[in-house]
mmCIF file of C-alpha atoms in Angstrom:
data_model
loop_
_atom_site.group_PDB
_atom_site.id
_atom_site.type_symbol
_atom_site.label_atom_id
_atom_site.label_comp_id
_atom_site.label_asym_id
_atom_site.label_seq_id
_atom_site.Cartn_x
_atom_site.Cartn_y
_atom_site.Cartn_z
ATOM 1 C CA MET Y 296 -0.091 -0.001 -0.313
ATOM 2 C CA ALA Y 297 1.382 3.579 -0.991
ATOM 3 C CA GLU Y 298 2.132 5.923 2.081
ATOM 4 C CA PHE Y 299 2.044 9.504 2.209
ATOM 5 C CA VAL Y 300 3.266 12.377 4.232
ATOM 6 C CA ASP Y 301 2.020 15.630 4.860
ATOM 7 C CA ILE Y 302 3.201 19.195 4.583
ATOM 8 C CA PRO Y 303 2.787 22.568 5.189
ATOM 9 C CA SER Y 304 0.399 24.346 5.225
ATOM 10 C CA PRO Y 305 -1.267 22.146 2.997
ATOM 11 C CA GLY Y 306 -4.525 23.345 0.317
ATOM 12 C CA TRP Y 307 -2.849 26.503 -0.040
ATOM 13 C CA PRO Y 308 -0.334 28.348 -1.710
ATOM 14 C CA LEU Y 309 2.960 28.845 -0.879
ATOM 15 C CA GLU Y 310 4.491 32.503 -1.897
ATOM 16 C CA TYR Y 311 8.151 33.713 -2.055
ATOM 17 C CA GLY Y 312 9.811 36.923 -2.916
ATOM 18 C CA GLU Y 313 8.223 40.418 -3.144
ATOM 19 C CA PRO Y 314 4.598 41.136 -4.623
ATOM 20 C CA GLY Y 315 3.429 42.995 -7.496
ATOM 21 C CA ARG Y 316 5.969 41.531 -9.579
ATOM 22 C CA PRO Y 317 5.497 39.379 -12.649
ATOM 23 C CA THR Y 318 4.502 36.309 -10.696
ATOM 24 C CA ILE Y 319 4.808 32.655 -11.868
ATOM 25 C CA VAL Y 320 2.523 29.533 -10.240
ATOM 26 C CA LEU Y 321 4.904 26.516 -10.156
ATOM 27 C CA VAL Y 322 2.868 22.758 -9.880
ATOM 28 C CA HIS Y 323 4.413 20.391 -8.742
ATOM 29 C CA ASP Y 324 4.187 16.664 -10.140
ATOM 30 C CA SER Y 325 2.059 13.403 -9.216
ATOM 31 C CA TYR Y 326 4.706 12.950 -6.425
ATOM 32 C CA GLY Y 327 3.381 16.167 -5.204
ATOM 33 C CA ARG Y 328 4.393 19.118 -3.119
ATOM 34 C CA LEU Y 329 7.886 18.516 -2.449
ATOM 35 C CA PRO Y 330 10.461 19.544 -0.545
ATOM 36 C CA TYR Y 331 12.682 20.147 -3.510
ATOM 37 C CA LEU Y 332 10.390 22.804 -4.609
ATOM 38 C CA GLU Y 333 10.779 25.184 -2.427
ATOM 39 C CA ALA Y 334 14.348 25.563 -3.454
ATOM 40 C CA TYR Y 335 13.299 26.171 -7.040
ATOM 41 C CA ALA Y 336 10.405 28.944 -6.083
ATOM 42 C CA ARG Y 337 13.381 30.975 -4.000
ATOM 43 C CA SER Y 338 16.055 30.421 -7.215
ATOM 44 C CA LEU Y 339 12.756 31.799 -8.822
ATOM 45 C CA ALA Y 340 12.341 34.579 -6.164
ATOM 46 C CA ASN Y 341 15.848 36.208 -6.449
ATOM 47 C CA GLN Y 342 15.054 36.823 -10.556
ATOM 48 C CA GLY Y 343 12.619 39.011 -9.570
ATOM 49 C CA PHE Y 344 10.036 36.766 -9.488
ATOM 50 C CA PHE Y 345 7.033 36.460 -6.980
ATOM 51 C CA VAL Y 346 6.008 32.738 -7.107
ATOM 52 C CA THR Y 347 3.770 30.781 -5.108
ATOM 53 C CA VAL Y 348 3.691 27.251 -4.997
ATOM 54 C CA PRO Y 349 -0.167 25.449 -5.126
ATOM 55 C CA ASP Y 350 -0.664 21.777 -3.249
ATOM 56 C CA LEU Y 351 -3.058 20.299 -6.129
ATOM 57 C CA PHE Y 352 -2.802 17.015 -3.269
ATOM 58 C CA HIS Y 353 -4.936 17.759 0.105
ATOM 59 C CA GLY Y 354 -2.045 18.220 2.321
ATOM 60 C CA VAL Y 355 -0.190 14.528 0.648
ATOM 61 C CA ALA Y 356 3.005 13.663 -1.048
ATOM 62 C CA THR Y 357 4.387 11.479 -1.461
ATOM 63 C CA VAL Y 358 8.127 9.687 -1.962
ATOM 64 C CA GLU Y 359 7.321 6.413 -3.868
ATOM 65 C CA PRO Y 360 6.062 5.587 -7.380
ATOM 66 C CA GLU Y 361 3.117 3.920 -6.610
ATOM 67 C CA GLY Y 362 2.525 7.062 -4.776
ATOM 68 C CA ALA Y 363 2.650 9.385 -7.115
ATOM 69 C CA THR Y 364 0.017 7.271 -8.992
ATOM 70 C CA GLU Y 365 -2.510 7.118 -6.726
ATOM 71 C CA LEU Y 366 -1.944 10.893 -6.260
ATOM 72 C CA ALA Y 367 -2.742 11.089 -10.349
ATOM 73 C CA ALA Y 368 -5.755 9.282 -10.993
ATOM 74 C CA ARG Y 369 -7.090 11.289 -7.436
ATOM 75 C CA ILE Y 370 -7.268 14.452 -9.364
ATOM 76 C CA ASP Y 371 -10.160 16.362 -10.421
ATOM 77 C CA ASP Y 372 -9.510 18.740 -13.117
ATOM 78 C CA GLY Y 373 -12.069 20.912 -12.136
ATOM 79 C CA PHE Y 374 -10.746 21.939 -9.013
ATOM 80 C CA ALA Y 375 -7.463 21.695 -9.783
ATOM 81 C CA LEU Y 376 -7.551 24.639 -12.883
ATOM 82 C CA ALA Y 377 -9.410 26.275 -10.029
ATOM 83 C CA THR Y 378 -6.116 26.588 -7.792
ATOM 84 C CA LEU Y 379 -4.404 27.534 -10.436
ATOM 85 C CA ASP Y 380 -6.699 30.611 -11.210
ATOM 86 C CA ASP Y 381 -6.695 31.187 -8.034
ATOM 87 C CA ALA Y 382 -2.762 31.680 -7.552
ATOM 88 C CA VAL Y 383 -2.798 33.169 -10.950
ATOM 89 C CA SER Y 384 -5.842 35.657 -9.633
ATOM 90 C CA LEU Y 385 -3.433 35.820 -6.357
ATOM 91 C CA GLY Y 386 -0.631 37.389 -8.288
ATOM 92 C CA ARG Y 387 -2.216 39.294 -10.149
ATOM 93 C CA GLY Y 388 -4.255 40.961 -6.999
ATOM 94 C CA HIS Y 389 -0.755 41.927 -5.811
ATOM 95 C CA GLY Y 390 -0.649 44.028 -8.619
ATOM 96 C CA ALA Y 391 1.470 42.330 -11.163
ATOM 97 C CA PRO Y 392 1.434 43.093 -13.903
ATOM 98 C CA ARG Y 393 2.869 39.583 -15.898
ATOM 99 C CA VAL Y 394 1.188 35.982 -14.573
ATOM 100 C CA GLY Y 395 3.649 32.480 -15.681
ATOM 101 C CA LEU Y 396 3.605 28.932 -15.243
ATOM 102 C CA ILE Y 397 5.558 26.141 -14.706
ATOM 103 C CA GLY Y 398 4.604 22.733 -14.418
ATOM 104 C CA LEU Y 399 5.987 20.265 -14.189
ATOM 105 C CA GLY Y 400 4.601 16.219 -15.078
ATOM 106 C CA VAL Y 401 1.142 16.410 -14.551
ATOM 107 C CA GLY Y 402 1.367 19.643 -13.481
ATOM 108 C CA GLY Y 403 2.399 21.196 -16.851
ATOM 109 C CA ARG Y 404 -0.535 18.454 -18.380
ATOM 110 C CA LEU Y 405 -2.369 21.444 -16.178
ATOM 111 C CA ALA Y 406 -0.168 24.599 -16.621
ATOM 112 C CA LEU Y 407 -0.576 24.026 -20.605
ATOM 113 C CA ARG Y 408 -4.815 23.775 -19.932
ATOM 114 C CA LEU Y 409 -4.814 26.985 -18.098
ATOM 115 C CA ALA Y 410 -2.902 28.236 -20.720
ATOM 116 C CA GLN Y 411 -5.570 27.613 -22.143
ATOM 117 C CA SER Y 412 -7.909 30.361 -20.893
ATOM 118 C CA GLY Y 413 -4.923 33.770 -21.589
ATOM 119 C CA ASP Y 414 -4.198 33.789 -18.221
ATOM 120 C CA ALA Y 415 -0.844 32.859 -18.842
ATOM 121 C CA ASP Y 416 1.410 35.455 -20.278
ATOM 122 C CA ALA Y 417 4.024 32.182 -20.539
ATOM 123 C CA VAL Y 418 4.167 28.387 -20.425
ATOM 124 C CA VAL Y 419 6.684 26.092 -18.824
ATOM 125 C CA ALA Y 420 5.867 22.060 -18.894
ATOM 126 C CA TYR Y 421 8.849 19.888 -17.940
ATOM 127 C CA TYR Y 422 7.146 16.269 -19.440
ATOM 128 C CA ALA Y 423 4.192 17.739 -19.978
ATOM 129 C CA VAL Y 424 2.403 17.593 -23.717
ATOM 130 C CA LEU Y 425 -1.887 17.107 -24.262
ATOM 131 C CA GLY Y 426 -3.593 14.889 -26.157
ATOM 132 C CA ASP Y 427 -6.006 14.757 -28.903
ATOM 133 C CA GLU Y 428 -9.005 15.427 -25.962
ATOM 134 C CA GLU Y 429 -7.891 18.620 -24.824
ATOM 135 C CA ALA Y 430 -6.407 19.989 -27.838
ATOM 136 C CA GLY Y 431 -6.900 24.037 -27.936
ATOM 137 C CA ILE Y 432 -4.421 27.699 -28.942
ATOM 138 C CA ILE Y 433 -2.146 28.180 -26.466
ATOM 139 C CA PRO Y 434 -1.790 31.758 -27.515
ATOM 140 C CA CYS Y 435 1.200 32.483 -25.749
ATOM 141 C CA PRO Y 436 4.727 31.657 -25.785
ATOM 142 C CA VAL Y 437 5.503 27.988 -24.357
ATOM 143 C CA LEU Y 438 8.257 26.342 -23.727
ATOM 144 C CA MET Y 439 9.034 22.699 -23.251
ATOM 145 C CA HIS Y 440 11.613 20.606 -22.247
ATOM 146 C CA ARG Y 441 11.592 16.416 -23.134
ATOM 147 C CA PRO Y 442 12.743 14.112 -21.821
ATOM 148 C CA GLU Y 443 14.497 11.153 -24.469
ATOM 149 C CA GLY Y 444 12.727 9.346 -26.355
ATOM 150 C CA THR Y 445 8.908 8.972 -25.825
ATOM 151 C CA ALA Y 446 7.369 6.944 -23.495
ATOM 152 C CA TRP Y 447 7.030 9.497 -20.620
ATOM 153 C CA ALA Y 448 4.008 11.032 -22.786
ATOM 154 C CA GLY Y 449 2.445 8.053 -23.011
ATOM 155 C CA GLU Y 450 0.353 7.620 -26.672
ATOM 156 C CA ILE Y 451 0.130 11.079 -26.970
ATOM 157 C CA ASP Y 452 2.776 11.888 -30.375
ATOM 158 C CA VAL Y 453 4.668 14.834 -28.714
ATOM 159 C CA ASP Y 454 5.798 16.120 -32.036
ATOM 160 C CA GLU Y 455 2.078 16.382 -33.233
ATOM 161 C CA PHE Y 456 1.119 18.501 -30.523
ATOM 162 C CA VAL Y 457 3.872 21.148 -30.732
ATOM 163 C CA SER Y 458 2.739 20.791 -34.657
ATOM 164 C CA ARG Y 459 -0.355 21.175 -33.302
ATOM 165 C CA LEU Y 460 1.024 23.942 -30.978
ATOM 166 C CA LYS Y 461 2.555 26.493 -34.211
ATOM 167 C CA GLU Y 462 0.059 25.870 -36.920
ATOM 168 C CA HIS Y 463 -2.226 28.166 -34.113
ATOM 169 C CA GLY Y 464 0.604 30.708 -33.929
ATOM 170 C CA THR Y 465 1.958 29.289 -30.008
ATOM 171 C CA PRO Y 466 5.243 30.304 -30.412
ATOM 172 C CA VAL Y 467 7.238 27.349 -28.898
ATOM 173 C CA THR Y 468 10.866 26.494 -28.364
ATOM 174 C CA GLN Y 469 11.809 22.912 -27.032
ATOM 175 C CA TYR Y 470 14.776 21.213 -25.421
ATOM 176 C CA THR Y 471 15.323 17.466 -24.970
ATOM 177 C CA TYR Y 472 17.172 16.045 -22.677
ATOM 178 C CA SER Y 473 19.794 13.005 -23.782
ATOM 179 C CA ALA Y 474 19.197 9.697 -20.909
ATOM 180 C CA THR Y 475 17.006 11.333 -19.111
ATOM 181 C CA SER Y 476 13.149 10.788 -18.302
ATOM 182 C CA ASP Y 477 10.538 11.998 -16.647
ATOM 183 C CA GLY Y 478 10.663 13.741 -13.332
ATOM 184 C CA PHE Y 479 14.764 15.044 -14.260
ATOM 185 C CA ALA Y 480 14.099 17.728 -12.213
ATOM 186 C CA ASN Y 481 12.120 16.486 -9.274
ATOM 187 C CA ALA Y 482 15.223 16.728 -7.191
ATOM 188 C CA THR Y 483 13.916 14.612 -3.683
ATOM 189 C CA MET Y 484 13.033 12.029 -6.179
ATOM 190 C CA LEU Y 485 16.751 10.884 -6.088
ATOM 191 C CA GLU Y 486 16.292 7.473 -8.537
ATOM 192 C CA LEU Y 487 14.518 10.063 -11.147
ATOM 193 C CA LEU Y 488 16.999 12.879 -10.555
ATOM 194 C CA ASP Y 489 19.822 14.141 -13.694
ATOM 195 C CA LYS Y 490 21.296 17.242 -12.168
ATOM 196 C CA ASN Y 491 23.080 18.443 -15.434
ATOM 197 C CA ALA Y 492 19.946 18.433 -17.329
ATOM 198 C CA ALA Y 493 17.220 20.071 -13.966
ATOM 199 C CA ALA Y 494 19.930 23.336 -13.711
ATOM 200 C CA LEU Y 495 20.076 23.510 -17.316
ATOM 201 C CA ALA Y 496 16.287 23.051 -17.723
ATOM 202 C CA PHE Y 497 16.552 25.378 -14.385
ATOM 203 C CA ALA Y 498 18.385 28.525 -16.307
ATOM 204 C CA ARG Y 499 16.745 28.120 -19.618
ATOM 205 C CA SER Y 500 13.503 28.750 -17.992
ATOM 206 C CA THR Y 501 14.298 31.735 -15.932
ATOM 207 C CA TYR Y 502 15.666 32.677 -19.344
ATOM 208 C CA PHE Y 503 12.709 32.081 -21.325
ATOM 209 C CA LEU Y 504 10.711 33.572 -17.726
ATOM 210 C CA GLN Y 505 12.592 37.043 -17.841
ATOM 211 C CA ALA Y 506 12.459 36.699 -21.204
ATOM 212 C CA GLN Y 507 8.973 36.833 -21.447
ATOM 213 C CA LEU Y 508 7.289 38.165 -18.231
ATOM 214 C CA LEU Y 509 9.943 41.356 -17.421
ATOM 215 C CA ASP Y 510 10.216 44.664 -18.461
#
C-alpha cells in the first residue's frame, strides 16, 4: 500500500518573493509539493519574480512511484484548474503585470490547459503534453522540456502536439535532454533526478520567463 506524507500549509499556496512583481505559478508533479520546490521557488524569487506554489493534493505528498500514480489518478481537473486560477489571481491581485506558469509532469499538463484560457503570459512544461481530447489554442509562448524518447508521453504524439501549437500561431521553444526520463527535475526523488539536466532546464526556464515577463 502506498504511503503518503503530510506537507506544511496544506491546501494553501506557498509564497516567495515580493508581491506585485511578475508572478510565476509553480505546479508540482504527481509526487506532490515536495521540499525541492521550495529551493526552486526561492531561486526564481531571487531573479525578481513573485512565486506561488499551490497544493493540488489536499495536504499530502509521496516519495513512492505507487503513491504518485495513486495521487495522479485522484486529480479532479476542474478543482485543479480552479486552484491554479486562484494562484494566478493571487499574483494579479498583488499588482503583477504578467503571470507565467511552470508545471512538472501532471502539473505541466494542467499548466498547459490553464494557459488555453488566456490567463497566462507564458508557460513552461516539463515532460508534459496535451492529447487530442484536450486540444485548444494556447495564446502565449510555450517552453517545453522533453526527456529522451517518447515513453513519458504515453500514447500522445509529442511532435504532433507541438505541430498543432505552431499551426495555431503559438511560439514554441523545446529542448530534449538525453539519457533522462520524466521526473528528471524532481530533486527530492534522487532515483529520478538528473542534476545536470535539471540545472540546465532551470536556467533555460529562468531566461525564457525573464524575456516574457520582466520589463
